[in-house]
mmCIF file with all atom_site columns, C-alpha atoms in Angstrom:
data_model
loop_
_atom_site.group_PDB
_atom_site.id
_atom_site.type_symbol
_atom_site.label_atom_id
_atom_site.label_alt_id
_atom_site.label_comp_id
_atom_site.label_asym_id
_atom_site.label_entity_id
_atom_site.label_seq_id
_atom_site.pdbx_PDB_ins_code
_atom_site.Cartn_x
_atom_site.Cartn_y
_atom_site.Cartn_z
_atom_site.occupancy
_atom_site.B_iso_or_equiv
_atom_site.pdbx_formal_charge
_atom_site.auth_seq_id
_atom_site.auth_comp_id
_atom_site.auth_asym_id
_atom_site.auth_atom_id
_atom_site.pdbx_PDB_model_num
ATOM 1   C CA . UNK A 1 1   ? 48.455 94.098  35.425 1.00 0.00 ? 132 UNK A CA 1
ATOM 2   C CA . UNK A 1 2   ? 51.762 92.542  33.930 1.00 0.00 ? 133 UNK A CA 1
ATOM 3   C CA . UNK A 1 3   ? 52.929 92.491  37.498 1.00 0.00 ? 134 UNK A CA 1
ATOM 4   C CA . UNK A 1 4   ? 49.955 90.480  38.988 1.00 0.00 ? 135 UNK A CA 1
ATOM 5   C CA . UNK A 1 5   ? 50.075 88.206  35.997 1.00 0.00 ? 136 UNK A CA 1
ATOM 6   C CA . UNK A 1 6   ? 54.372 87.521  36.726 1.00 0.00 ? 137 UNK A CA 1
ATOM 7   C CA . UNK A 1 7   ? 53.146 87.473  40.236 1.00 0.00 ? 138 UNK A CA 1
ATOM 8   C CA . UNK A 1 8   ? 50.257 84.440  39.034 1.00 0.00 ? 139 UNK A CA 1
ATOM 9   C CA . UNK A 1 9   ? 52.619 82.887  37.038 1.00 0.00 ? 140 UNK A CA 1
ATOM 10  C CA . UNK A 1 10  ? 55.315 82.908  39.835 1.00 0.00 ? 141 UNK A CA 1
ATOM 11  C CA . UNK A 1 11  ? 52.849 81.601  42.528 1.00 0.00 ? 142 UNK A CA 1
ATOM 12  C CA . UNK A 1 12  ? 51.619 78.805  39.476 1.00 0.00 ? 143 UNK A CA 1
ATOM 13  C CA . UNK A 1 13  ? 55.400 77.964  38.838 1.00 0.00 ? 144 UNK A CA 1
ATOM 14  C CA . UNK A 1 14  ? 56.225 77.280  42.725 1.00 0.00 ? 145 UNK A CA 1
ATOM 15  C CA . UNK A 1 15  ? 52.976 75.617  43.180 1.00 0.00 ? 146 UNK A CA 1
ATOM 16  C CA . UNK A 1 16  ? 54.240 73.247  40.617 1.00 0.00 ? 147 UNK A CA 1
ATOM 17  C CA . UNK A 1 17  ? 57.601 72.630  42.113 1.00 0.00 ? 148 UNK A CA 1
ATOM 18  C CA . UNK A 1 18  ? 56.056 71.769  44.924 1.00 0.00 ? 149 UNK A CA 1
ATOM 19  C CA . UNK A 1 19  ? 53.901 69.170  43.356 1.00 0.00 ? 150 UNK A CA 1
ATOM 20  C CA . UNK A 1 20  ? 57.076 68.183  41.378 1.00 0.00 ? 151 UNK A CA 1
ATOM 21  C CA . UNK A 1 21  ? 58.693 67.863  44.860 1.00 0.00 ? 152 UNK A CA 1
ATOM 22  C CA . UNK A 1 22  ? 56.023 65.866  46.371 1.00 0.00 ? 153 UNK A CA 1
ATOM 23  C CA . UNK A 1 23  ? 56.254 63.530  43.371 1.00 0.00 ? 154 UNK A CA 1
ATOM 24  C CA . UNK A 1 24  ? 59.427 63.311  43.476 1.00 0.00 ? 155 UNK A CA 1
ATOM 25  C CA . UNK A 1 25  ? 59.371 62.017  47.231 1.00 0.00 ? 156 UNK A CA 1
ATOM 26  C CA . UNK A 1 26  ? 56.756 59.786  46.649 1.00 0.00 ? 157 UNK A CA 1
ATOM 27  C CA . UNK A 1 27  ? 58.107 58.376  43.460 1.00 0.00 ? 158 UNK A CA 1
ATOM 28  C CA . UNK A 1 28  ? 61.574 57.719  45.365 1.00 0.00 ? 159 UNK A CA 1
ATOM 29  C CA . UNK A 1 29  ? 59.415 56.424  48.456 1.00 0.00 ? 160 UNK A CA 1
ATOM 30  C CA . UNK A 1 30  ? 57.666 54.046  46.683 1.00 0.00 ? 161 UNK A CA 1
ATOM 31  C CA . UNK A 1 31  ? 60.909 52.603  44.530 1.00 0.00 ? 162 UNK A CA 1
ATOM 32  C CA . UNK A 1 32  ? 63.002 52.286  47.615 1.00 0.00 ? 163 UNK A CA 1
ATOM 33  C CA . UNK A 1 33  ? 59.812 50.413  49.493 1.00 0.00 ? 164 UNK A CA 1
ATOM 34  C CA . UNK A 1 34  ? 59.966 48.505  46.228 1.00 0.00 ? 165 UNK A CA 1
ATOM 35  C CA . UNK A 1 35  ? 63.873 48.157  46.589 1.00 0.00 ? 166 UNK A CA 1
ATOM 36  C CA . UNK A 1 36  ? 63.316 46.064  49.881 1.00 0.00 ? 167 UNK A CA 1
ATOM 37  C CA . UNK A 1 37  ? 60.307 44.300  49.038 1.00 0.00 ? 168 UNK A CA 1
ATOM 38  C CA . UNK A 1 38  ? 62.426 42.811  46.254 1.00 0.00 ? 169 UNK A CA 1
ATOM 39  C CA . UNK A 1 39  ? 65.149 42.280  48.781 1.00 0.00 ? 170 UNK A CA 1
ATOM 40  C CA . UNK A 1 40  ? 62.854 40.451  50.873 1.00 0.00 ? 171 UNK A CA 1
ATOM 41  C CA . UNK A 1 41  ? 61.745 38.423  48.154 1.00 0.00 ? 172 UNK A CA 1
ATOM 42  C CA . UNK A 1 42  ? 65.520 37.759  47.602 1.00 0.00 ? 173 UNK A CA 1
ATOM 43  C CA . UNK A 1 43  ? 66.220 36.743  50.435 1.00 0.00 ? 174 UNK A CA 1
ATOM 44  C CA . UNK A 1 44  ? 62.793 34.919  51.057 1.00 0.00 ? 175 UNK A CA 1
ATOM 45  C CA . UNK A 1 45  ? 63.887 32.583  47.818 1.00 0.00 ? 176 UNK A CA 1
ATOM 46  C CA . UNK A 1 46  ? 67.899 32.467  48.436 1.00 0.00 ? 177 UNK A CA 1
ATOM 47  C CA . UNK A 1 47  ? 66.892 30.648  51.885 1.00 0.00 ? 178 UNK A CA 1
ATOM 48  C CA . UNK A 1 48  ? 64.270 28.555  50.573 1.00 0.00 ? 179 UNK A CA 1
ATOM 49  C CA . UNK A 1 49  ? 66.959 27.455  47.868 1.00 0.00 ? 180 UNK A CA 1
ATOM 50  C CA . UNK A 1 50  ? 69.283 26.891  51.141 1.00 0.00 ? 181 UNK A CA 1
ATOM 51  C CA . UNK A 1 51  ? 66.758 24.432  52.929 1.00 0.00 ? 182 UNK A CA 1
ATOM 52  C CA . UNK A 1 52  ? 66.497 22.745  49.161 1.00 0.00 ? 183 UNK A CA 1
ATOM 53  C CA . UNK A 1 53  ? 70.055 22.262  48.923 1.00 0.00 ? 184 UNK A CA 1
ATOM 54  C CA . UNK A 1 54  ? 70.117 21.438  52.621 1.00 0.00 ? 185 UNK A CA 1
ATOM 55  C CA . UNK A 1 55  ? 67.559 18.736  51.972 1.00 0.00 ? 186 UNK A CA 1
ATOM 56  C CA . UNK A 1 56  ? 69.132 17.659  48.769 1.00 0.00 ? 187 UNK A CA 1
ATOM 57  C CA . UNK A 1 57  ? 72.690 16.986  50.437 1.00 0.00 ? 188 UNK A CA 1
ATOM 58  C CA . UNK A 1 58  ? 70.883 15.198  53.482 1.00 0.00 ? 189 UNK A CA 1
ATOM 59  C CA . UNK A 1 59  ? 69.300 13.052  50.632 1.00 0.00 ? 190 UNK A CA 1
ATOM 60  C CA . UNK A 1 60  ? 71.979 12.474  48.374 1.00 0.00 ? 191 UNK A CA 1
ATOM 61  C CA . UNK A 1 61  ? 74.041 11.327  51.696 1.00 0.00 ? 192 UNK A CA 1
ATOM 62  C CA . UNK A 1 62  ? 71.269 8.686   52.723 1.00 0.00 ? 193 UNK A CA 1
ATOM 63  C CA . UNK A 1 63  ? 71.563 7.638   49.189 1.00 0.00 ? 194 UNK A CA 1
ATOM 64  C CA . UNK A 1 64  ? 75.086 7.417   49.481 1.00 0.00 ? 195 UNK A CA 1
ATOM 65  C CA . UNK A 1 65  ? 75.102 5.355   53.169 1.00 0.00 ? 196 UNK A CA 1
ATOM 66  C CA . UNK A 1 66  ? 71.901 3.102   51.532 1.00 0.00 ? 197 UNK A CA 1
ATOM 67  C CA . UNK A 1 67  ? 74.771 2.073   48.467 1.00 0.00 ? 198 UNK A CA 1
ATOM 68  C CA . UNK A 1 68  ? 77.206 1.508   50.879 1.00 0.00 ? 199 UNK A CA 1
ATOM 69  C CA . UNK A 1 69  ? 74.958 -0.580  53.114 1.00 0.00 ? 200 UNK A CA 1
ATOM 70  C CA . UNK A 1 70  ? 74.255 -2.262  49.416 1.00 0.00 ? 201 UNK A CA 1
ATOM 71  C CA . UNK A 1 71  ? 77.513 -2.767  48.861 1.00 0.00 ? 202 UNK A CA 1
ATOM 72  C CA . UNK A 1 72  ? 78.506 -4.106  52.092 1.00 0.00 ? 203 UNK A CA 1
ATOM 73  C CA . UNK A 1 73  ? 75.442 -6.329  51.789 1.00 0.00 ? 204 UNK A CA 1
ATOM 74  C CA . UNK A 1 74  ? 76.440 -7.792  48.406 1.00 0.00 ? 205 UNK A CA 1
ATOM 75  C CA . UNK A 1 75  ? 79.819 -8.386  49.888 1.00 0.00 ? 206 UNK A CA 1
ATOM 76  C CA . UNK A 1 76  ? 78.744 -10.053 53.142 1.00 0.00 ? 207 UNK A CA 1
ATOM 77  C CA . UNK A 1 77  ? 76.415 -12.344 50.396 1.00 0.00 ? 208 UNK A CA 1
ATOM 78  C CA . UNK A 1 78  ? 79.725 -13.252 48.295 1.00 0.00 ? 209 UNK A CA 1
ATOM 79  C CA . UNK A 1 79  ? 81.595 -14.573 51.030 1.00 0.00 ? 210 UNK A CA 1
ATOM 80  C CA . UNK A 1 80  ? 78.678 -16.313 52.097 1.00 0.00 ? 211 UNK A CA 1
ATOM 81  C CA . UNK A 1 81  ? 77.913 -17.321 48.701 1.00 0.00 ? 212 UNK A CA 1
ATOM 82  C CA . UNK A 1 82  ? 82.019 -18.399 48.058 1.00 0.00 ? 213 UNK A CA 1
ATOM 83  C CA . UNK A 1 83  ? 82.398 -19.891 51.575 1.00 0.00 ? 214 UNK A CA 1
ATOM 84  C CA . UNK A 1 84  ? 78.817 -22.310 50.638 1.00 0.00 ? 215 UNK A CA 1
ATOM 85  C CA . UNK A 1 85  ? 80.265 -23.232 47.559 1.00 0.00 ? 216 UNK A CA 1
ATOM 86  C CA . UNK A 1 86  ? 83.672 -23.882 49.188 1.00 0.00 ? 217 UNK A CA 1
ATOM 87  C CA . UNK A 1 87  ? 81.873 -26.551 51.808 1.00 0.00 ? 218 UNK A CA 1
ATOM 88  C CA . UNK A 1 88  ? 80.538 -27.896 48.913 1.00 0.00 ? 219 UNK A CA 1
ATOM 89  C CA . UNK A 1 89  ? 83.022 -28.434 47.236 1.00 0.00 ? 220 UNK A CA 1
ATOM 90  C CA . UNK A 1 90  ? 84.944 -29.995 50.140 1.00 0.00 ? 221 UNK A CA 1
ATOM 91  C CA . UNK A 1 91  ? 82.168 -32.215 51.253 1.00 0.00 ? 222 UNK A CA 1
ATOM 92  C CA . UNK A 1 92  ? 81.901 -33.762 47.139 1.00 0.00 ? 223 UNK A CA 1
ATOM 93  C CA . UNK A 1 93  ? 85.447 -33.877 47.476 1.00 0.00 ? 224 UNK A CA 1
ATOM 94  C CA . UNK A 1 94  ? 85.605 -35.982 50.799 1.00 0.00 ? 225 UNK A CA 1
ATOM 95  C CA . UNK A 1 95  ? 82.163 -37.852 49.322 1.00 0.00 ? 226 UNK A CA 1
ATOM 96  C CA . UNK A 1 96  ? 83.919 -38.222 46.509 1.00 0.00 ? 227 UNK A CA 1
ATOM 97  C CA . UNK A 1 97  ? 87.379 -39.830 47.778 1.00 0.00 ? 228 UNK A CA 1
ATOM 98  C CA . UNK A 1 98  ? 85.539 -41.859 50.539 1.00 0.00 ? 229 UNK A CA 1
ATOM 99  C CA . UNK A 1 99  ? 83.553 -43.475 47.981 1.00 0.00 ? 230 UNK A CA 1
ATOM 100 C CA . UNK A 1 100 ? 86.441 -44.674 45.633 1.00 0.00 ? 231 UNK A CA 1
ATOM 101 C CA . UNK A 1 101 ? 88.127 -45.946 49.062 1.00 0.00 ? 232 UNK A CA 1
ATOM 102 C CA . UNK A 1 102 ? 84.776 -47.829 49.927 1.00 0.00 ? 233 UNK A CA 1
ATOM 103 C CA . UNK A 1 103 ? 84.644 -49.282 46.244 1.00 0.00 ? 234 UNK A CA 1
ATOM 104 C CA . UNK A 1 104 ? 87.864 -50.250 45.954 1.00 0.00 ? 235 UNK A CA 1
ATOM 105 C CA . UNK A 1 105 ? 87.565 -52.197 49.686 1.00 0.00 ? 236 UNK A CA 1
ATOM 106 C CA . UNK A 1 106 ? 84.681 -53.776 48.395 1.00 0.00 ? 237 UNK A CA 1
ATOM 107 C CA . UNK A 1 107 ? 86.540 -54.543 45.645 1.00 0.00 ? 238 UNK A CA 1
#
Protein backbone atom coordinates (compact mmCIF):
# COMPACT_ATOMS: atom_id res chain seq x y z
CA UNK A 1 0.00 0.00 0.00
CA UNK A 2 2.92 2.51 0.89
CA UNK A 3 4.43 1.35 -2.34
CA UNK A 4 1.39 2.14 -4.64
CA UNK A 5 0.92 5.38 -2.80
CA UNK A 6 5.15 6.39 -3.56
CA UNK A 7 4.29 4.88 -6.84
CA UNK A 8 0.94 7.65 -7.08
CA UNK A 9 2.87 10.20 -5.77
CA UNK A 10 5.82 9.52 -8.20
CA UNK A 11 3.50 9.28 -11.30
CA UNK A 12 1.62 12.81 -9.67
CA UNK A 13 5.19 14.41 -9.26
CA UNK A 14 6.31 13.65 -13.05
CA UNK A 15 2.94 14.48 -14.28
CA UNK A 16 3.63 17.82 -12.82
CA UNK A 17 7.02 18.32 -14.29
CA UNK A 18 5.68 17.78 -17.27
CA UNK A 19 3.07 20.41 -16.97
CA UNK A 20 5.88 22.57 -15.41
CA UNK A 21 7.78 21.76 -18.66
CA UNK A 22 5.05 22.57 -20.95
CA UNK A 23 4.69 25.89 -19.13
CA UNK A 24 7.80 26.54 -19.17
CA UNK A 25 7.96 26.25 -23.13
CA UNK A 26 5.05 28.10 -23.60
CA UNK A 27 5.88 30.83 -21.18
CA UNK A 28 9.41 31.22 -23.04
CA UNK A 29 7.43 30.87 -26.48
CA UNK A 30 5.23 33.45 -25.88
CA UNK A 31 8.03 36.09 -24.34
CA UNK A 32 10.37 35.51 -27.20
CA UNK A 33 7.18 35.99 -29.81
CA UNK A 34 6.76 39.01 -27.57
CA UNK A 35 10.61 39.79 -27.87
CA UNK A 36 10.13 40.33 -31.75
CA UNK A 37 6.86 41.79 -31.81
CA UNK A 38 8.48 44.56 -29.76
CA UNK A 39 11.36 44.48 -32.17
CA UNK A 40 9.08 44.97 -34.91
CA UNK A 41 7.45 47.70 -33.28
CA UNK A 42 11.04 49.10 -32.88
CA UNK A 43 11.89 49.03 -35.85
CA UNK A 44 8.35 49.92 -37.29
CA UNK A 45 8.81 53.47 -35.21
CA UNK A 46 12.81 53.95 -35.65
CA UNK A 47 11.94 54.11 -39.57
CA UNK A 48 8.96 56.12 -39.32
CA UNK A 49 11.20 58.58 -37.16
CA UNK A 50 13.76 58.18 -40.29
CA UNK A 51 11.14 59.33 -43.02
CA UNK A 52 10.29 62.29 -40.25
CA UNK A 53 13.72 63.37 -40.07
CA UNK A 54 14.05 62.69 -43.78
CA UNK A 55 11.12 65.00 -44.37
CA UNK A 56 12.22 67.47 -41.80
CA UNK A 57 15.81 67.98 -43.44
CA UNK A 58 14.11 68.15 -47.02
CA UNK A 59 12.00 70.96 -45.34
CA UNK A 60 14.34 72.77 -43.38
CA UNK A 61 16.57 72.84 -46.79
CA UNK A 62 13.60 74.42 -48.91
CA UNK A 63 13.41 76.79 -46.08
CA UNK A 64 16.89 77.42 -46.28
CA UNK A 65 17.02 77.86 -50.48
CA UNK A 66 13.41 80.05 -50.02
CA UNK A 67 15.80 82.62 -47.49
CA UNK A 68 18.38 82.57 -49.82
CA UNK A 69 16.13 83.25 -52.80
CA UNK A 70 14.85 86.11 -50.11
CA UNK A 71 17.95 87.29 -49.67
CA UNK A 72 19.09 87.40 -53.12
CA UNK A 73 15.75 89.07 -53.86
CA UNK A 74 16.21 91.86 -51.30
CA UNK A 75 19.62 92.35 -52.75
CA UNK A 76 18.69 92.44 -56.44
CA UNK A 77 15.82 95.22 -54.94
CA UNK A 78 18.76 97.37 -53.23
CA UNK A 79 20.72 97.80 -56.18
CA UNK A 80 17.73 98.52 -57.98
CA UNK A 81 16.51 100.63 -55.30
CA UNK A 82 20.36 102.50 -54.97
CA UNK A 83 20.90 102.55 -58.77
CA UNK A 84 16.97 104.55 -59.03
CA UNK A 85 17.98 106.81 -56.51
CA UNK A 86 21.42 107.30 -58.12
CA UNK A 87 19.58 108.43 -61.66
CA UNK A 88 17.80 110.57 -59.60
CA UNK A 89 20.01 112.09 -58.17
CA UNK A 90 22.01 112.68 -61.37
CA UNK A 91 19.11 113.83 -63.40
CA UNK A 92 18.23 116.79 -60.26
CA UNK A 93 21.75 117.32 -60.46
CA UNK A 94 21.98 117.96 -64.33
CA UNK A 95 18.20 119.70 -63.87
CA UNK A 96 19.60 121.40 -61.37
CA UNK A 97 22.95 122.91 -63.02
CA UNK A 98 21.16 123.39 -66.44
CA UNK A 99 18.74 125.55 -64.83
CA UNK A 100 21.20 128.00 -63.03
CA UNK A 101 23.05 128.08 -66.60
CA UNK A 102 19.60 128.94 -68.29
CA UNK A 103 18.91 131.67 -65.50
CA UNK A 104 21.94 133.16 -65.48
CA UNK A 105 21.78 133.43 -69.69
CA UNK A 106 18.61 134.92 -69.27
CA UNK A 107 20.06 136.97 -66.97
Amino acid sequence: EQEDLCLALEEKLQDKQHENAELIERLDFAEAKTMQQDEDETYIRLKELEAKDAEAMALRLMLIRTLEERETSISDLQVDLATSVAETITAHLEDGNAQPSLDKSQA
